[in-house]
PDB file of C-alpha atoms and ligand atoms in Angstrom:
ATOM      1  CA  MET U   5      -5.831  69.773  24.829  1.00 95.00           C
ATOM      2  CA  LYS U   6      -6.772  67.180  22.531  1.00 97.00           C
ATOM      3  CA  LYS U   7      -9.006  67.910  19.438  1.00 97.00           C
ATOM      4  CA  GLU U   8     -11.860  65.550  18.796  1.00 97.00           C
ATOM      5  CA  ALA U   9     -11.416  63.816  14.776  1.00 96.00           C
ATOM      6  CA  PRO U  10     -14.012  63.340  13.075  1.00 97.00           C
ATOM      7  CA  ILE U  11     -14.468  59.611  13.422  1.00 97.00           C
ATOM      8  CA  ASN U  12     -15.161  58.877   9.584  1.00 96.00           C
ATOM      9  CA  LYS U  13     -11.925  60.869   8.669  1.00 95.00           C
ATOM     10  CA  ALA U  14      -9.455  59.346  11.684  1.00 96.00           C
ATOM     11  CA  TYR U  15      -8.151  56.508   8.802  1.00 96.00           C
ATOM     12  CA  ARG U  16      -6.729  59.247   7.450  1.00 94.00           C
ATOM     13  CA  MET U  17      -4.255  60.158  11.035  1.00 95.00           C
ATOM     14  CA  ILE U  18      -2.522  56.511   9.802  1.00 96.00           C
ATOM     15  CA  TYR U  19      -1.896  58.289   6.852  1.00 96.00           C
ATOM     16  CA  PRO U  20       0.497  58.750   4.790  1.00 97.00           C
ATOM     17  CA  LYS U  21      -0.183  55.921   2.541  1.00 98.00           C
ATOM     18  CA  LEU U  22       2.562  54.234   0.394  1.00 98.00           C
ATOM     19  CA  VAL U  23       0.803  54.334  -2.809  1.00 98.00           C
ATOM     20  CA  VAL U  24       0.876  51.406  -5.262  1.00 98.00           C
ATOM     21  CA  LEU U  25      -0.232  50.477  -9.067  1.00 99.00           C
ATOM     22  CA  VAL U  26      -2.312  47.377  -8.974  1.00 99.00           C
ATOM     23  CA  SER U  27      -2.443  45.127 -12.406  1.00 99.00           C
ATOM     24  CA  CYS U  28      -5.272  42.657 -12.685  1.00 99.00           C
ATOM     25  CA  MET U  29      -6.553  41.203 -16.255  1.00 98.00           C
ATOM     26  CA  ASP U  30      -9.501  39.766 -17.276  1.00 98.00           C
ATOM     27  CA  PRO U  31      -8.712  36.206 -17.814  1.00 98.00           C
ATOM     28  CA  GLU U  32     -11.466  35.648 -21.123  1.00 98.00           C
ATOM     29  CA  THR U  33     -10.327  38.751 -22.674  1.00 98.00           C
ATOM     30  CA  GLY U  34      -6.528  38.778 -21.530  1.00 98.00           C
ATOM     31  CA  LYS U  35      -6.949  42.441 -21.158  1.00 98.00           C
ATOM     32  CA  PRO U  36      -5.077  44.280 -18.720  1.00 98.00           C
ATOM     33  CA  ASN U  37      -6.239  47.013 -16.254  1.00 99.00           C
ATOM     34  CA  ILE U  38      -4.702  49.085 -13.961  1.00 99.00           C
ATOM     35  CA  ILE U  39      -5.789  50.393 -10.117  1.00 99.00           C
ATOM     36  CA  THR U  40      -4.852  52.766  -7.888  1.00 98.00           C
ATOM     37  CA  VAL U  41      -4.440  51.862  -4.322  1.00 98.00           C
ATOM     38  CA  ALA U  42      -3.528  53.538  -1.090  1.00 98.00           C
ATOM     39  CA  TRP U  43      -4.480  50.598   0.789  1.00 98.00           C
ATOM     40  CA  SER U  44      -2.276  47.926   0.679  1.00 98.00           C
ATOM     41  CA  VAL U  45      -0.625  45.434   3.703  1.00 98.00           C
ATOM     42  CA  PRO U  46       1.916  43.227   4.504  1.00 98.00           C
ATOM     43  CA  LEU U  47       0.157  40.072   6.340  1.00 98.00           C
ATOM     44  CA  SER U  48       2.520  37.538   6.829  1.00 98.00           C
ATOM     45  CA  ILE U  49       6.291  36.492   6.158  1.00 98.00           C
ATOM     46  CA  ASN U  50       6.190  32.963   5.949  1.00 98.00           C
ATOM     47  CA  PRO U  51       3.890  32.223   3.969  1.00 98.00           C
ATOM     48  CA  PRO U  52       4.765  35.874   2.231  1.00 98.00           C
ATOM     49  CA  LEU U  53       0.972  36.811   2.454  1.00 99.00           C
ATOM     50  CA  VAL U  54       0.686  41.160   1.188  1.00 99.00           C
ATOM     51  CA  GLY U  55      -3.420  42.224   1.141  1.00 98.00           C
ATOM     52  CA  ILE U  56      -5.207  45.212  -1.269  1.00 99.00           C
ATOM     53  CA  LEU U  57      -8.627  46.395  -0.109  1.00 98.00           C
ATOM     54  CA  VAL U  58     -10.402  47.268  -3.469  1.00 99.00           C
ATOM     55  CA  ALA U  59     -14.216  48.577  -3.440  1.00 98.00           C
ATOM     56  CA  PRO U  60     -16.152  45.949  -4.687  1.00 98.00           C
ATOM     57  CA  LYS U  61     -17.567  48.295  -7.539  1.00 98.00           C
ATOM     58  CA  ARG U  62     -13.909  48.969  -8.785  1.00 98.00           C
ATOM     59  CA  TYR U  63     -13.454  47.145 -12.373  1.00 98.00           C
ATOM     60  CA  SER U  64     -10.778  45.606 -10.840  1.00 99.00           C
ATOM     61  CA  HIS U  65     -12.772  44.188  -8.243  1.00 98.00           C
ATOM     62  CA  GLU U  66     -14.411  42.279 -10.687  1.00 98.00           C
ATOM     63  CA  LEU U  67     -11.418  41.030 -12.627  1.00 98.00           C
ATOM     64  CA  ILE U  68      -8.854  39.814  -9.648  1.00 98.00           C
ATOM     65  CA  SER U  69     -11.976  37.795  -8.550  1.00 98.00           C
ATOM     66  CA  LYS U  70     -12.256  36.151 -11.554  1.00 98.00           C
ATOM     67  CA  SER U  71      -8.749  35.825 -12.386  1.00 98.00           C
ATOM     68  CA  ASN U  72      -7.572  35.081  -8.816  1.00 98.00           C
ATOM     69  CA  GLU U  73      -4.146  37.178  -9.229  1.00 98.00           C
ATOM     70  CA  PHE U  74      -2.971  40.296  -9.525  1.00 99.00           C
ATOM     71  CA  VAL U  75       0.154  42.374  -9.471  1.00 99.00           C
ATOM     72  CA  VAL U  76       1.323  44.936  -7.001  1.00 99.00           C
ATOM     73  CA  ASN U  77       3.700  47.507  -9.074  1.00 99.00           C
ATOM     74  CA  ILE U  78       5.455  50.245  -7.098  1.00 98.00           C
ATOM     75  CA  PRO U  79       5.536  53.444  -9.213  1.00 98.00           C
ATOM     76  CA  SER U  80       8.265  56.448  -8.349  1.00 97.00           C
ATOM     77  CA  LEU U  81       7.442  59.738  -8.176  1.00 97.00           C
ATOM     78  CA  GLN U  82       8.513  60.511 -11.609  1.00 97.00           C
ATOM     79  CA  ILE U  83       5.393  58.573 -12.828  1.00 98.00           C
ATOM     80  CA  LEU U  84       2.960  60.632 -10.335  1.00 98.00           C
ATOM     81  CA  ASP U  85       0.627  61.737 -13.105  1.00 98.00           C
ATOM     82  CA  LYS U  86      -0.063  58.357 -14.465  1.00 98.00           C
ATOM     83  CA  ALA U  87      -0.068  56.857 -11.372  1.00 98.00           C
ATOM     84  CA  ILE U  88      -2.695  59.529 -10.156  1.00 98.00           C
ATOM     85  CA  ASN U  89      -4.988  59.134 -13.599  1.00 98.00           C
ATOM     86  CA  CYS U  90      -4.990  55.348 -13.252  1.00 98.00           C
ATOM     87  CA  GLY U  91      -7.132  56.128 -10.269  1.00 98.00           C
ATOM     88  CA  MET U  92      -9.264  58.570 -11.594  1.00 98.00           C
ATOM     89  CA  VAL U  93     -11.032  56.872 -13.871  1.00 98.00           C
ATOM     90  CA  SER U  94     -12.428  52.899 -14.814  1.00 98.00           C
ATOM     91  CA  GLY U  95     -11.246  50.581 -16.674  1.00 98.00           C
ATOM     92  CA  ARG U  96     -14.847  49.609 -17.477  1.00 98.00           C
ATOM     93  CA  GLN U  97     -14.591  52.755 -19.781  1.00 98.00           C
ATOM     94  CA  HIS U  98     -10.786  53.299 -20.481  1.00 98.00           C
ATOM     95  CA  ASP U  99      -7.916  51.452 -21.407  1.00 98.00           C
ATOM     96  CA  LYS U 100      -5.311  53.017 -18.870  1.00 98.00           C
ATOM     97  CA  PHE U 101      -1.856  50.906 -20.486  1.00 98.00           C
ATOM     98  CA  SER U 102      -2.620  52.448 -23.922  1.00 98.00           C
ATOM     99  CA  GLU U 103      -3.872  56.084 -22.641  1.00 98.00           C
ATOM    100  CA  PHE U 104      -1.401  57.396 -19.810  1.00 98.00           C
ATOM    101  CA  GLY U 105       1.509  55.758 -21.748  1.00 98.00           C
ATOM    102  CA  LEU U 106       2.150  52.681 -19.307  1.00 98.00           C
ATOM    103  CA  THR U 107       3.914  49.362 -20.519  1.00 98.00           C
ATOM    104  CA  PRO U 108       2.117  46.081 -19.887  1.00 98.00           C
ATOM    105  CA  GLU U 109       5.202  43.580 -19.738  1.00 98.00           C
ATOM    106  CA  ALA U 110       5.340  39.680 -19.548  1.00 98.00           C
ATOM    107  CA  ALA U 111       5.242  38.567 -15.341  1.00 98.00           C
ATOM    108  CA  LYS U 112       7.294  36.236 -14.331  1.00 98.00           C
ATOM    109  CA  ILE U 113       4.858  33.915 -12.974  1.00 98.00           C
ATOM    110  CA  VAL U 114       0.817  35.005 -13.314  1.00 98.00           C
ATOM    111  CA  LYS U 115      -0.372  35.878 -16.363  1.00 98.00           C
ATOM    112  CA  THR U 116      -1.137  39.045 -15.450  1.00 98.00           C
ATOM    113  CA  PRO U 117       1.181  41.811 -16.496  1.00 98.00           C
ATOM    114  CA  ILE U 118       3.284  43.644 -14.886  1.00 99.00           C
ATOM    115  CA  ILE U 119       3.996  47.710 -15.285  1.00 99.00           C
ATOM    116  CA  LYS U 120       7.050  48.369 -17.000  1.00 98.00           C
ATOM    117  CA  GLU U 121       7.311  51.651 -15.567  1.00 98.00           C
ATOM    118  CA  CYS U 122       7.176  51.087 -11.965  1.00 98.00           C
ATOM    119  CA  VAL U 123      10.180  50.417 -10.289  1.00 98.00           C
ATOM    120  CA  ALA U 124       9.444  46.797  -7.760  1.00 98.00           C
ATOM    121  CA  HIS U 125       6.949  44.269  -8.303  1.00 98.00           C
ATOM    122  CA  LEU U 126       4.872  41.649  -6.558  1.00 99.00           C
ATOM    123  CA  GLU U 127       3.629  38.855  -8.639  1.00 99.00           C
ATOM    124  CA  CYS U 128       0.164  37.892  -6.485  1.00 99.00           C
ATOM    125  CA  ARG U 129      -1.918  34.942  -6.297  1.00 98.00           C
ATOM    126  CA  LEU U 130      -5.041  35.387  -4.847  1.00 99.00           C
ATOM    127  CA  VAL U 131      -5.671  32.892  -1.740  1.00 98.00           C
ATOM    128  CA  ALA U 132      -8.195  34.340  -0.082  1.00 98.00           C
ATOM    129  CA  GLN U 133     -10.940  37.410   0.594  1.00 98.00           C
ATOM    130  CA  HIS U 134     -13.025  39.052   3.024  1.00 98.00           C
ATOM    131  CA  THR U 135     -15.319  41.656   3.314  1.00 98.00           C
ATOM    132  CA  THR U 136     -13.879  44.541   5.597  1.00 98.00           C
ATOM    133  CA  GLY U 137     -17.163  46.803   5.502  1.00 97.00           C
ATOM    134  CA  ASP U 138     -17.279  48.474   2.318  1.00 98.00           C
ATOM    135  CA  HIS U 139     -14.082  47.213   1.147  1.00 98.00           C
ATOM    136  CA  THR U 140     -12.997  43.746  -0.112  1.00 98.00           C
ATOM    137  CA  LEU U 141      -9.513  42.868   1.290  1.00 98.00           C
ATOM    138  CA  PHE U 142      -7.939  40.554  -1.118  1.00 99.00           C
ATOM    139  CA  VAL U 143      -5.004  38.270   0.420  1.00 99.00           C
ATOM    140  CA  GLY U 144      -2.409  37.166  -2.317  1.00 99.00           C
ATOM    141  CA  GLU U 145       0.360  34.721  -1.863  1.00 99.00           C
ATOM    142  CA  VAL U 146       3.662  36.242  -3.400  1.00 99.00           C
ATOM    143  CA  VAL U 147       4.992  34.262  -6.108  1.00 99.00           C
ATOM    144  CA  ALA U 148       7.232  36.530  -7.823  1.00 98.00           C
ATOM    145  CA  ALA U 149       9.297  39.515  -6.892  1.00 98.00           C
ATOM    146  CA  TYR U 150      11.750  41.912  -8.718  1.00 98.00           C
ATOM    147  CA  ALA U 151      13.057  45.570  -8.687  1.00 98.00           C
ATOM    148  CA  ASP U 152      14.613  47.665 -10.936  1.00 98.00           C
ATOM    149  CA  ASP U 153      18.600  47.872 -10.049  1.00 97.00           C
ATOM    150  CA  GLY U 154      19.563  49.585  -7.361  1.00 97.00           C
ATOM    151  CA  ILE U 155      16.018  50.129  -5.482  1.00 97.00           C
ATOM    152  CA  PHE U 156      15.962  47.195  -3.834  1.00 97.00           C
ATOM    153  CA  ASP U 157      18.855  45.126  -1.952  1.00 96.00           C
ATOM    154  CA  GLY U 158      17.272  42.137  -0.514  1.00 96.00           C
ATOM    155  CA  GLU U 159      16.558  43.733   2.817  1.00 96.00           C
ATOM    156  CA  PHE U 160      15.158  47.394   1.947  1.00 94.00           C
ATOM    157  CA  MET U 161      14.173  49.716  -0.642  1.00 95.00           C
ATOM    158  CA  ASN U 162      16.567  51.842  -1.358  1.00 94.00           C
ATOM    159  CA  ILE U 163      14.849  55.516  -0.317  1.00 92.00           C
ATOM    160  CA  GLU U 164      17.120  57.750  -2.366  1.00 91.00           C
ATOM    161  CA  LYS U 165      16.646  56.243  -5.875  1.00 93.00           C
ATOM    162  CA  SER U 166      13.193  54.415  -5.428  1.00 95.00           C
ATOM    163  CA  HIS U 167      11.146  57.676  -4.409  1.00 96.00           C
ATOM    164  CA  GLN U 168       8.023  55.857  -3.566  1.00 97.00           C
ATOM    165  CA  ILE U 169       4.542  58.353  -3.541  1.00 98.00           C
ATOM    166  CA  TYR U 170       2.830  58.393  -0.527  1.00 98.00           C
ATOM    167  CA  GLN U 171      -0.880  59.810   0.069  1.00 97.00           C
ATOM    168  CA  VAL U 172      -0.832  62.165   2.833  1.00 95.00           C
ATOM    169  CA  GLY U 173      -4.712  62.424   2.174  1.00 89.00           C
ATOM    170  CA  GLY U 174      -7.011  63.549  -0.562  1.00 89.00           C
ATOM    171  CA  ASN U 175      -5.097  64.940  -3.758  1.00 94.00           C
ATOM    172  CA  PHE U 176      -1.778  65.600  -1.691  1.00 95.00           C
ATOM    173  CA  PHE U 177       1.042  63.409  -2.008  1.00 97.00           C
ATOM    174  CA  ALA U 178       4.885  63.647  -0.510  1.00 96.00           C
ATOM    175  CA  THR U 179       7.786  61.638  -1.065  1.00 95.00           C
ATOM    176  CA  LEU U 180      10.759  60.557   1.175  1.00 93.00           C
ATOM    177  CA  SER U 181      14.118  62.775   0.782  1.00 83.00           C
ATOM    178  CA  GLU U 182      14.995  62.566   4.466  1.00 73.00           C
ATOM    179  CA  LYS U 183      18.247  60.582   5.725  1.00 73.00           C
ATOM    180  CA  LEU U 184      17.569  57.209   7.808  1.00 76.00           C
ATOM    181  CA  TYR U 185      16.808  57.583  11.691  1.00 82.00           C
ATOM    182  CA  GLU U 186      18.484  55.006  13.828  1.00 85.00           C
ATOM    183  CA  PRO U 187      16.663  54.456  17.045  1.00 91.00           C
ATOM    184  CA  LYS U 188      19.233  53.882  19.530  1.00 89.00           C
TER     185      LYS U 188
HETATM  186  C1  FMN B1521      -3.808  58.184  -4.854  1.00 89.25           C
HETATM  187  C2  FMN B1521      -5.408  57.179  -4.725  1.00 89.25           C
HETATM  188  C3  FMN B1521      -5.682  55.884  -3.606  1.00 89.25           C
HETATM  189  C4  FMN B1521      -6.299  54.898  -4.225  1.00 89.25           C
HETATM  190  N1  FMN B1521      -6.734  54.194  -3.542  1.00 89.25           N
HETATM  191  C5  FMN B1521      -7.745  53.025  -3.489  1.00 89.25           C
HETATM  192  C6  FMN B1521      -7.459  52.058  -2.670  1.00 89.25           C
HETATM  193  O1  FMN B1521      -6.881  51.890  -2.010  1.00 89.25           O
HETATM  194  N2  FMN B1521      -8.496  50.855  -2.892  1.00 89.25           N
HETATM  195  C7  FMN B1521     -10.114  51.577  -4.012  1.00 89.25           C
HETATM  196  O2  FMN B1521     -10.733  50.499  -3.900  1.00 89.25           O
HETATM  197  N3  FMN B1521      -9.491  52.140  -4.548  1.00 89.25           N
HETATM  198  C8  FMN B1521      -8.830  53.394  -4.573  1.00 89.25           C
HETATM  199  N4  FMN B1521      -8.402  54.322  -4.996  1.00 89.25           N
HETATM  200  C9  FMN B1521      -9.467  54.907  -6.015  1.00 89.25           C
HETATM  201  C10 FMN B1521      -9.220  53.674  -7.491  1.00 89.25           C
HETATM  202  O3  FMN B1521      -7.950  53.456  -7.912  1.00 89.25           O
HETATM  203  C11 FMN B1521     -10.219  54.424  -8.326  1.00 89.25           C
HETATM  204  O4  FMN B1521     -11.578  54.390  -8.369  1.00 89.25           O
HETATM  205  C12 FMN B1521     -10.169  53.744  -9.783  1.00 89.25           C
HETATM  206  O5  FMN B1521     -10.940  54.715 -10.971  1.00 89.25           O
HETATM  207  C13 FMN B1521     -10.596  52.354  -9.847  1.00 89.25           C
HETATM  208  O6  FMN B1521     -10.302  51.936 -11.606  1.00 89.25           O
HETATM  209  P1  FMN B1521     -10.719  50.555 -11.895  1.00 89.25           P
HETATM  210  O7  FMN B1521     -12.568  50.358 -11.776  1.00 89.25           O
HETATM  211  O8  FMN B1521     -10.754  50.636 -13.604  1.00 89.25           O
HETATM  212  O9  FMN B1521     -11.147  49.160 -11.211  1.00 89.25           O
HETATM  213  C14 FMN B1521      -7.600  55.182  -4.653  1.00 89.25           C
HETATM  214  C15 FMN B1521      -7.411  56.283  -5.958  1.00 89.25           C
HETATM  215  C16 FMN B1521      -6.226  57.064  -6.075  1.00 89.25           C
HETATM  216  C17 FMN B1521      -6.246  58.278  -7.058  1.00 89.25           C
END
């Protein structure tokens, strides 16, 4: 017997979701900001496109729309508290880099800084945006991508080293510690 799920919570059946930290910047003042995002998605291999879904009321929504760029940074479990704190307050009132002890470091191509403490980075130029109900899908073309030593071998993330954060739902998080399974 299958048990009915509330329709407005059904999206949580496609969790856990990888937590990423998106850095963005006010192009006028050069002040950077960080938003915690669980809704990110690969959209195309060639051209290399990734999407992030951001609610219009977020300060980061305004910044990405103005600057036409963003960086997807991958945090590890080591900075779980900092990563979640970035999703609890707004850059309208807070300087999240300095308040949470995160370091903005120059990116390779885009003007928006990367977050040094993260283990991998995808620099993106905004190429499209679509309204999807109560979120905006920002489509970014990846113009540079790199990771800390031993984290990405060109094909796969090394889950024994990367300790990526997954949101299970609400305030519950997990990481992958199991070996990899290969279907026959
Ligand atoms: C684990 C986690 C995941 C989140 N995922 C998203 C998301 O995918 N999209 C979104 O718009 N907000 C998401 N949020 C909420 C924003 O991170 C939060 O509202 C943040 O304070 C916005 O900051 P800003 O106003 O500086 O842009 C998430 C928050 C947490 C804690």
